[in-house]
């Protein structure tokens, strides 16, 4: 049973570059969440989707961040332009019929130099 | 979201029970209590959730106080693999906010 799949696992890029993180949720799940985790701020919810529609993006830091879910099996989180303070581990999670039992991916460790 | 308070860290010995406390004095009648844990270098993992009654599953038990202002996650026999950060989270059921807000959690160390 495949879990939530995130790619890439690690990304190192220079400041100013565009970064795209990808997520494949568990088949049949109708909720998808993007989180960011840093030592300073802990685990923060950035945005979540229900049935491919963005419901709450109040956690998105600023206009440099955008997220899409073109279909039920794929979502992207894009940062353009990237900055060193965006360095973090980004997690994608999915769940069925609500946020209570979320399944998390292994995360993408992003380093912006 | 109503807030939760957890100790920053706890220690346990292997094969002994562990009781992880959580205070949520501002909980409302429709708030569910969720527990997740995060093992080192992994994403968080669902453990258990409940509303009023105590709950059991293969991972843990959740004991909820009668006034619901506190709860305790019980690991019946700690193993080294249970060393993780444990998050206690409240979620309003059926409200406009349908999300979990993670706090700082309790870092559990398990000694052999």
Short mmCIF file of N, CA and C in Angstrom, two decimals, chain B:
data_model
loop_
_atom_site.label_atom_id
_atom_site.label_comp_id
_atom_site.label_asym_id
_atom_site.label_seq_id
_atom_site.Cartn_x
_atom_site.Cartn_y
_atom_site.Cartn_z
N UNK B 1 -8.32 28.17 17.21
CA UNK B 1 -8.29 26.85 17.82
C UNK B 1 -7.96 26.96 19.30
N UNK B 2 -8.59 26.10 20.13
CA UNK B 2 -8.25 26.06 21.53
C UNK B 2 -6.83 25.56 21.68
N UNK B 3 -6.14 25.98 22.77
CA UNK B 3 -4.73 25.67 22.92
C UNK B 3 -4.52 24.45 23.80
N UNK B 4 -3.38 23.80 23.61
CA UNK B 4 -2.98 22.68 24.46
C UNK B 4 -1.64 23.01 25.09
N UNK B 5 -1.40 22.43 26.27
CA UNK B 5 -0.14 22.60 26.98
C UNK B 5 0.43 21.23 27.29
N UNK B 6 1.69 21.03 26.88
CA UNK B 6 2.36 19.75 27.11
C UNK B 6 3.74 20.01 27.71
N UNK B 7 4.26 19.07 28.49
CA UNK B 7 5.65 19.24 28.96
C UNK B 7 6.60 19.18 27.77
N UNK B 8 7.68 19.91 27.86
CA UNK B 8 8.64 19.93 26.75
C UNK B 8 9.27 18.57 26.53
N UNK B 9 9.57 17.87 27.62
CA UNK B 9 10.25 16.58 27.48
C UNK B 9 9.91 15.65 28.63
N UNK B 10 10.03 14.35 28.35
CA UNK B 10 9.83 13.32 29.37
C UNK B 10 10.80 12.18 29.09
N UNK B 11 11.07 11.42 30.15
CA UNK B 11 11.92 10.24 29.99
C UNK B 11 11.20 9.01 30.48
N UNK B 12 11.49 7.90 29.86
CA UNK B 12 10.90 6.64 30.27
C UNK B 12 11.94 5.54 30.12
N UNK B 13 11.67 4.42 30.80
CA UNK B 13 12.51 3.24 30.63
C UNK B 13 11.81 2.25 29.72
N UNK B 14 12.61 1.54 28.97
CA UNK B 14 12.07 0.54 28.06
C UNK B 14 11.22 -0.47 28.82
N UNK B 15 10.13 -0.89 28.19
CA UNK B 15 9.19 -1.88 28.71
C UNK B 15 8.35 -1.39 29.88
N UNK B 16 8.44 -0.12 30.22
CA UNK B 16 7.58 0.43 31.25
C UNK B 16 6.48 1.27 30.61
N UNK B 17 5.34 1.46 31.30
CA UNK B 17 4.28 2.31 30.74
C UNK B 17 4.70 3.78 30.77
N UNK B 18 4.18 4.52 29.82
CA UNK B 18 4.44 5.96 29.73
C UNK B 18 3.11 6.69 29.68
N UNK B 19 3.00 7.73 30.51
CA UNK B 19 1.79 8.56 30.53
C UNK B 19 2.17 9.97 30.09
N UNK B 20 1.71 10.36 28.93
CA UNK B 20 2.03 11.68 28.38
C UNK B 20 0.82 12.60 28.61
N UNK B 21 1.00 13.65 29.42
CA UNK B 21 -0.15 14.51 29.74
C UNK B 21 -0.34 15.64 28.74
N UNK B 22 -1.59 16.12 28.69
CA UNK B 22 -1.93 17.27 27.86
C UNK B 22 -3.05 18.04 28.55
N UNK B 23 -2.83 19.34 28.72
CA UNK B 23 -3.87 20.19 29.29
C UNK B 23 -4.53 21.00 28.20
N UNK B 24 -5.84 21.07 28.24
CA UNK B 24 -6.60 21.85 27.25
C UNK B 24 -7.81 22.43 27.96
N UNK B 25 -7.55 23.39 28.84
CA UNK B 25 -8.59 23.93 29.71
C UNK B 25 -9.65 24.73 28.96
N UNK B 26 -9.34 25.20 27.74
CA UNK B 26 -10.32 25.99 26.98
C UNK B 26 -11.05 25.16 25.93
N UNK B 27 -11.01 23.86 26.07
CA UNK B 27 -11.64 22.98 25.09
C UNK B 27 -13.14 23.23 25.04
N UNK B 28 -13.72 23.16 23.85
CA UNK B 28 -15.16 23.32 23.71
C UNK B 28 -15.80 21.95 23.51
N UNK B 29 -17.12 21.93 23.57
CA UNK B 29 -17.82 20.66 23.51
C UNK B 29 -17.65 19.89 22.23
N UNK B 30 -17.29 20.58 21.15
CA UNK B 30 -17.16 19.91 19.86
C UNK B 30 -15.71 19.65 19.46
N UNK B 31 -14.77 19.99 20.33
CA UNK B 31 -13.35 19.77 20.01
C UNK B 31 -12.97 18.32 20.19
N UNK B 32 -12.41 17.71 19.16
CA UNK B 32 -11.80 16.40 19.27
C UNK B 32 -10.35 16.54 19.73
N UNK B 33 -9.87 15.56 20.47
CA UNK B 33 -8.49 15.52 20.95
C UNK B 33 -7.73 14.53 20.08
N UNK B 34 -6.67 15.02 19.44
CA UNK B 34 -5.85 14.18 18.56
C UNK B 34 -4.45 14.05 19.13
N UNK B 35 -3.83 12.92 18.88
CA UNK B 35 -2.41 12.72 19.19
C UNK B 35 -1.69 12.21 17.94
N UNK B 36 -0.60 12.86 17.65
CA UNK B 36 0.31 12.43 16.60
C UNK B 36 1.70 12.29 17.22
N UNK B 37 2.57 11.56 16.55
CA UNK B 37 3.95 11.51 16.98
C UNK B 37 4.86 11.63 15.77
N UNK B 38 6.07 12.12 16.02
CA UNK B 38 7.03 12.29 14.94
C UNK B 38 8.35 11.64 15.35
N UNK B 39 8.66 10.56 14.68
CA UNK B 39 9.93 9.88 14.90
C UNK B 39 11.04 10.69 14.24
N UNK B 40 12.27 10.53 14.68
CA UNK B 40 13.39 11.30 14.11
C UNK B 40 13.46 11.13 12.59
N UNK B 41 13.59 12.24 11.91
CA UNK B 41 13.77 12.28 10.45
C UNK B 41 12.58 11.71 9.68
N UNK B 42 11.41 11.71 10.28
CA UNK B 42 10.21 11.25 9.58
C UNK B 42 9.09 12.28 9.69
N UNK B 43 8.06 12.10 8.89
CA UNK B 43 6.88 12.92 9.03
C UNK B 43 6.05 12.47 10.21
N UNK B 44 5.18 13.33 10.72
CA UNK B 44 4.30 12.93 11.82
C UNK B 44 3.45 11.72 11.46
N UNK B 45 3.02 11.04 12.49
CA UNK B 45 2.26 9.80 12.33
C UNK B 45 1.06 9.86 13.26
N UNK B 46 -0.13 9.55 12.76
CA UNK B 46 -1.34 9.53 13.58
C UNK B 46 -1.22 8.46 14.65
N UNK B 47 -1.64 8.82 15.88
CA UNK B 47 -1.64 7.83 16.96
C UNK B 47 -3.06 7.47 17.36
N UNK B 48 -3.86 8.48 17.73
CA UNK B 48 -5.18 8.18 18.26
C UNK B 48 -5.97 9.48 18.34
N UNK B 49 -7.29 9.41 18.39
CA UNK B 49 -8.09 10.60 18.68
C UNK B 49 -9.38 10.19 19.36
N UNK B 50 -9.99 11.15 20.07
CA UNK B 50 -11.23 10.87 20.78
C UNK B 50 -11.96 12.15 21.13
N UNK B 51 -13.20 11.98 21.60
CA UNK B 51 -14.02 13.14 21.95
C UNK B 51 -14.31 13.18 23.45
N UNK B 52 -14.95 12.14 23.96
CA UNK B 52 -15.30 12.12 25.38
C UNK B 52 -14.86 10.83 26.06
N UNK B 53 -15.11 9.72 25.40
CA UNK B 53 -14.79 8.43 26.03
C UNK B 53 -13.34 8.06 25.82
N UNK B 54 -12.81 7.26 26.71
CA UNK B 54 -11.46 6.73 26.53
C UNK B 54 -11.42 5.86 25.28
N UNK B 55 -10.28 5.87 24.62
CA UNK B 55 -10.12 5.17 23.35
C UNK B 55 -8.88 4.29 23.41
N UNK B 56 -8.97 3.14 22.78
CA UNK B 56 -7.83 2.24 22.70
C UNK B 56 -7.60 1.83 21.26
N UNK B 57 -6.34 1.72 20.87
CA UNK B 57 -6.02 1.06 19.61
C UNK B 57 -4.71 0.31 19.80
N UNK B 58 -4.19 -0.22 18.71
CA UNK B 58 -3.03 -1.09 18.86
C UNK B 58 -1.77 -0.31 19.26
N UNK B 59 -1.80 1.00 19.05
CA UNK B 59 -0.62 1.80 19.37
C UNK B 59 -0.64 2.32 20.80
N UNK B 60 -1.81 2.76 21.25
CA UNK B 60 -1.87 3.46 22.53
C UNK B 60 -3.29 3.50 23.06
N UNK B 61 -3.42 4.10 24.25
CA UNK B 61 -4.73 4.40 24.82
C UNK B 61 -4.81 5.88 25.09
N UNK B 62 -6.00 6.42 24.98
CA UNK B 62 -6.25 7.83 25.26
C UNK B 62 -7.23 7.90 26.41
N UNK B 63 -6.78 8.49 27.52
CA UNK B 63 -7.65 8.68 28.67
C UNK B 63 -8.03 10.15 28.73
N UNK B 64 -9.34 10.41 28.73
CA UNK B 64 -9.86 11.78 28.71
C UNK B 64 -10.53 12.06 30.04
N UNK B 65 -10.14 13.16 30.68
CA UNK B 65 -10.73 13.53 31.96
C UNK B 65 -12.22 13.78 31.81
N UNK B 66 -12.94 13.61 32.90
CA UNK B 66 -14.39 13.75 32.84
C UNK B 66 -14.80 15.16 32.41
N UNK B 67 -14.06 16.17 32.84
CA UNK B 67 -14.39 17.55 32.43
C UNK B 67 -13.74 17.91 31.09
N UNK B 68 -13.00 17.00 30.53
CA UNK B 68 -12.33 17.14 29.22
C UNK B 68 -11.27 18.23 29.19
N UNK B 69 -10.86 18.74 30.32
CA UNK B 69 -9.86 19.80 30.34
C UNK B 69 -8.44 19.23 30.29
N UNK B 70 -8.32 17.95 30.32
CA UNK B 70 -7.01 17.33 30.18
C UNK B 70 -7.18 15.92 29.62
N UNK B 71 -6.08 15.41 29.08
CA UNK B 71 -6.09 14.04 28.57
C UNK B 71 -4.69 13.46 28.73
N UNK B 72 -4.61 12.14 28.64
CA UNK B 72 -3.33 11.45 28.79
C UNK B 72 -3.19 10.39 27.72
N UNK B 73 -2.08 10.43 27.03
CA UNK B 73 -1.77 9.36 26.08
C UNK B 73 -0.96 8.31 26.82
N UNK B 74 -1.39 7.08 26.74
CA UNK B 74 -0.73 6.00 27.47
C UNK B 74 -0.10 5.01 26.49
N UNK B 75 1.20 4.87 26.60
CA UNK B 75 1.91 3.80 25.88
C UNK B 75 2.13 2.70 26.90
N UNK B 76 1.59 1.53 26.66
CA UNK B 76 1.54 0.51 27.71
C UNK B 76 2.90 -0.11 28.01
N UNK B 77 3.72 -0.26 27.00
CA UNK B 77 5.09 -0.77 27.20
C UNK B 77 6.00 -0.05 26.23
N UNK B 78 6.74 0.90 26.72
CA UNK B 78 7.58 1.70 25.84
C UNK B 78 8.70 0.86 25.25
N UNK B 79 8.95 1.10 23.98
CA UNK B 79 10.10 0.50 23.32
C UNK B 79 11.01 1.63 22.84
N UNK B 80 12.21 1.27 22.45
CA UNK B 80 13.13 2.30 21.96
C UNK B 80 12.56 3.00 20.74
N UNK B 81 11.73 2.29 19.98
CA UNK B 81 11.14 2.87 18.78
C UNK B 81 10.08 3.93 19.08
N UNK B 82 9.66 3.98 20.37
CA UNK B 82 8.65 5.00 20.74
C UNK B 82 9.28 6.35 21.05
N UNK B 83 10.59 6.46 21.00
CA UNK B 83 11.25 7.75 21.21
C UNK B 83 10.87 8.68 20.06
N UNK B 84 10.19 9.76 20.41
CA UNK B 84 9.64 10.65 19.37
C UNK B 84 9.12 11.92 20.04
N UNK B 85 8.69 12.86 19.21
CA UNK B 85 7.95 14.03 19.71
C UNK B 85 6.47 13.70 19.60
N UNK B 86 5.74 13.86 20.69
CA UNK B 86 4.32 13.55 20.74
C UNK B 86 3.52 14.86 20.79
N UNK B 87 2.60 15.01 19.84
CA UNK B 87 1.80 16.23 19.73
C UNK B 87 0.36 15.94 20.17
N UNK B 88 -0.15 16.80 21.04
CA UNK B 88 -1.55 16.79 21.43
C UNK B 88 -2.23 17.97 20.75
N UNK B 89 -3.30 17.72 20.00
CA UNK B 89 -3.91 18.75 19.16
C UNK B 89 -5.42 18.70 19.32
N UNK B 90 -6.05 19.87 19.35
CA UNK B 90 -7.51 19.94 19.36
C UNK B 90 -8.02 20.33 17.98
N UNK B 91 -9.13 19.78 17.60
CA UNK B 91 -9.77 20.16 16.35
C UNK B 91 -11.27 20.31 16.57
N UNK B 92 -11.80 21.42 16.06
CA UNK B 92 -13.24 21.63 16.13
C UNK B 92 -13.90 20.82 15.03
N UNK B 93 -14.87 20.02 15.42
CA UNK B 93 -15.54 19.18 14.44
C UNK B 93 -16.71 19.92 13.83
N UNK B 94 -16.73 19.96 12.50
CA UNK B 94 -17.85 20.55 11.81
C UNK B 94 -17.78 22.06 11.68
N UNK B 95 -16.73 22.66 12.23
CA UNK B 95 -16.59 24.10 12.11
C UNK B 95 -15.98 24.49 10.79
N UNK B 96 -15.86 25.80 10.56
CA UNK B 96 -15.25 26.28 9.33
C UNK B 96 -13.78 25.90 9.26
N UNK B 97 -13.16 25.81 10.40
CA UNK B 97 -11.75 25.43 10.44
C UNK B 97 -11.67 23.92 10.51
N UNK B 98 -11.21 23.30 9.43
CA UNK B 98 -11.13 21.86 9.38
C UNK B 98 -9.67 21.44 9.24
N UNK B 99 -8.89 21.80 10.23
CA UNK B 99 -7.46 21.54 10.16
C UNK B 99 -6.92 21.30 11.55
N UNK B 100 -5.72 20.75 11.61
CA UNK B 100 -5.02 20.52 12.87
C UNK B 100 -3.88 21.51 12.97
N UNK B 101 -3.71 22.12 14.13
CA UNK B 101 -2.61 23.05 14.36
C UNK B 101 -1.66 22.38 15.36
N UNK B 102 -0.47 22.04 14.89
CA UNK B 102 0.51 21.36 15.73
C UNK B 102 1.22 22.37 16.63
N UNK B 103 1.37 22.01 17.91
CA UNK B 103 2.16 22.82 18.83
C UNK B 103 3.59 22.32 18.86
N UNK B 104 4.25 22.48 20.00
CA UNK B 104 5.65 22.09 20.10
C UNK B 104 5.82 20.65 20.60
N UNK B 105 4.80 20.09 21.22
CA UNK B 105 4.83 18.69 21.60
C UNK B 105 5.74 18.36 22.77
N UNK B 106 5.78 17.06 23.11
CA UNK B 106 6.63 16.52 24.18
C UNK B 106 7.66 15.58 23.55
N UNK B 107 8.92 15.85 23.81
CA UNK B 107 9.98 14.96 23.33
C UNK B 107 10.15 13.83 24.34
N UNK B 108 9.82 12.62 23.90
CA UNK B 108 9.93 11.44 24.77
C UNK B 108 11.24 10.71 24.50
N UNK B 109 12.03 10.55 25.54
CA UNK B 109 13.27 9.75 25.46
C UNK B 109 13.01 8.42 26.15
N UNK B 110 13.42 7.33 25.54
CA UNK B 110 13.24 5.99 26.12
C UNK B 110 14.63 5.41 26.36
N UNK B 111 14.87 5.09 27.62
CA UNK B 111 16.17 4.54 28.00
C UNK B 111 16.12 3.01 28.02
N UNK B 112 17.18 2.36 27.52
CA UNK B 112 17.19 0.88 27.53
C UNK B 112 17.38 0.33 28.93
#
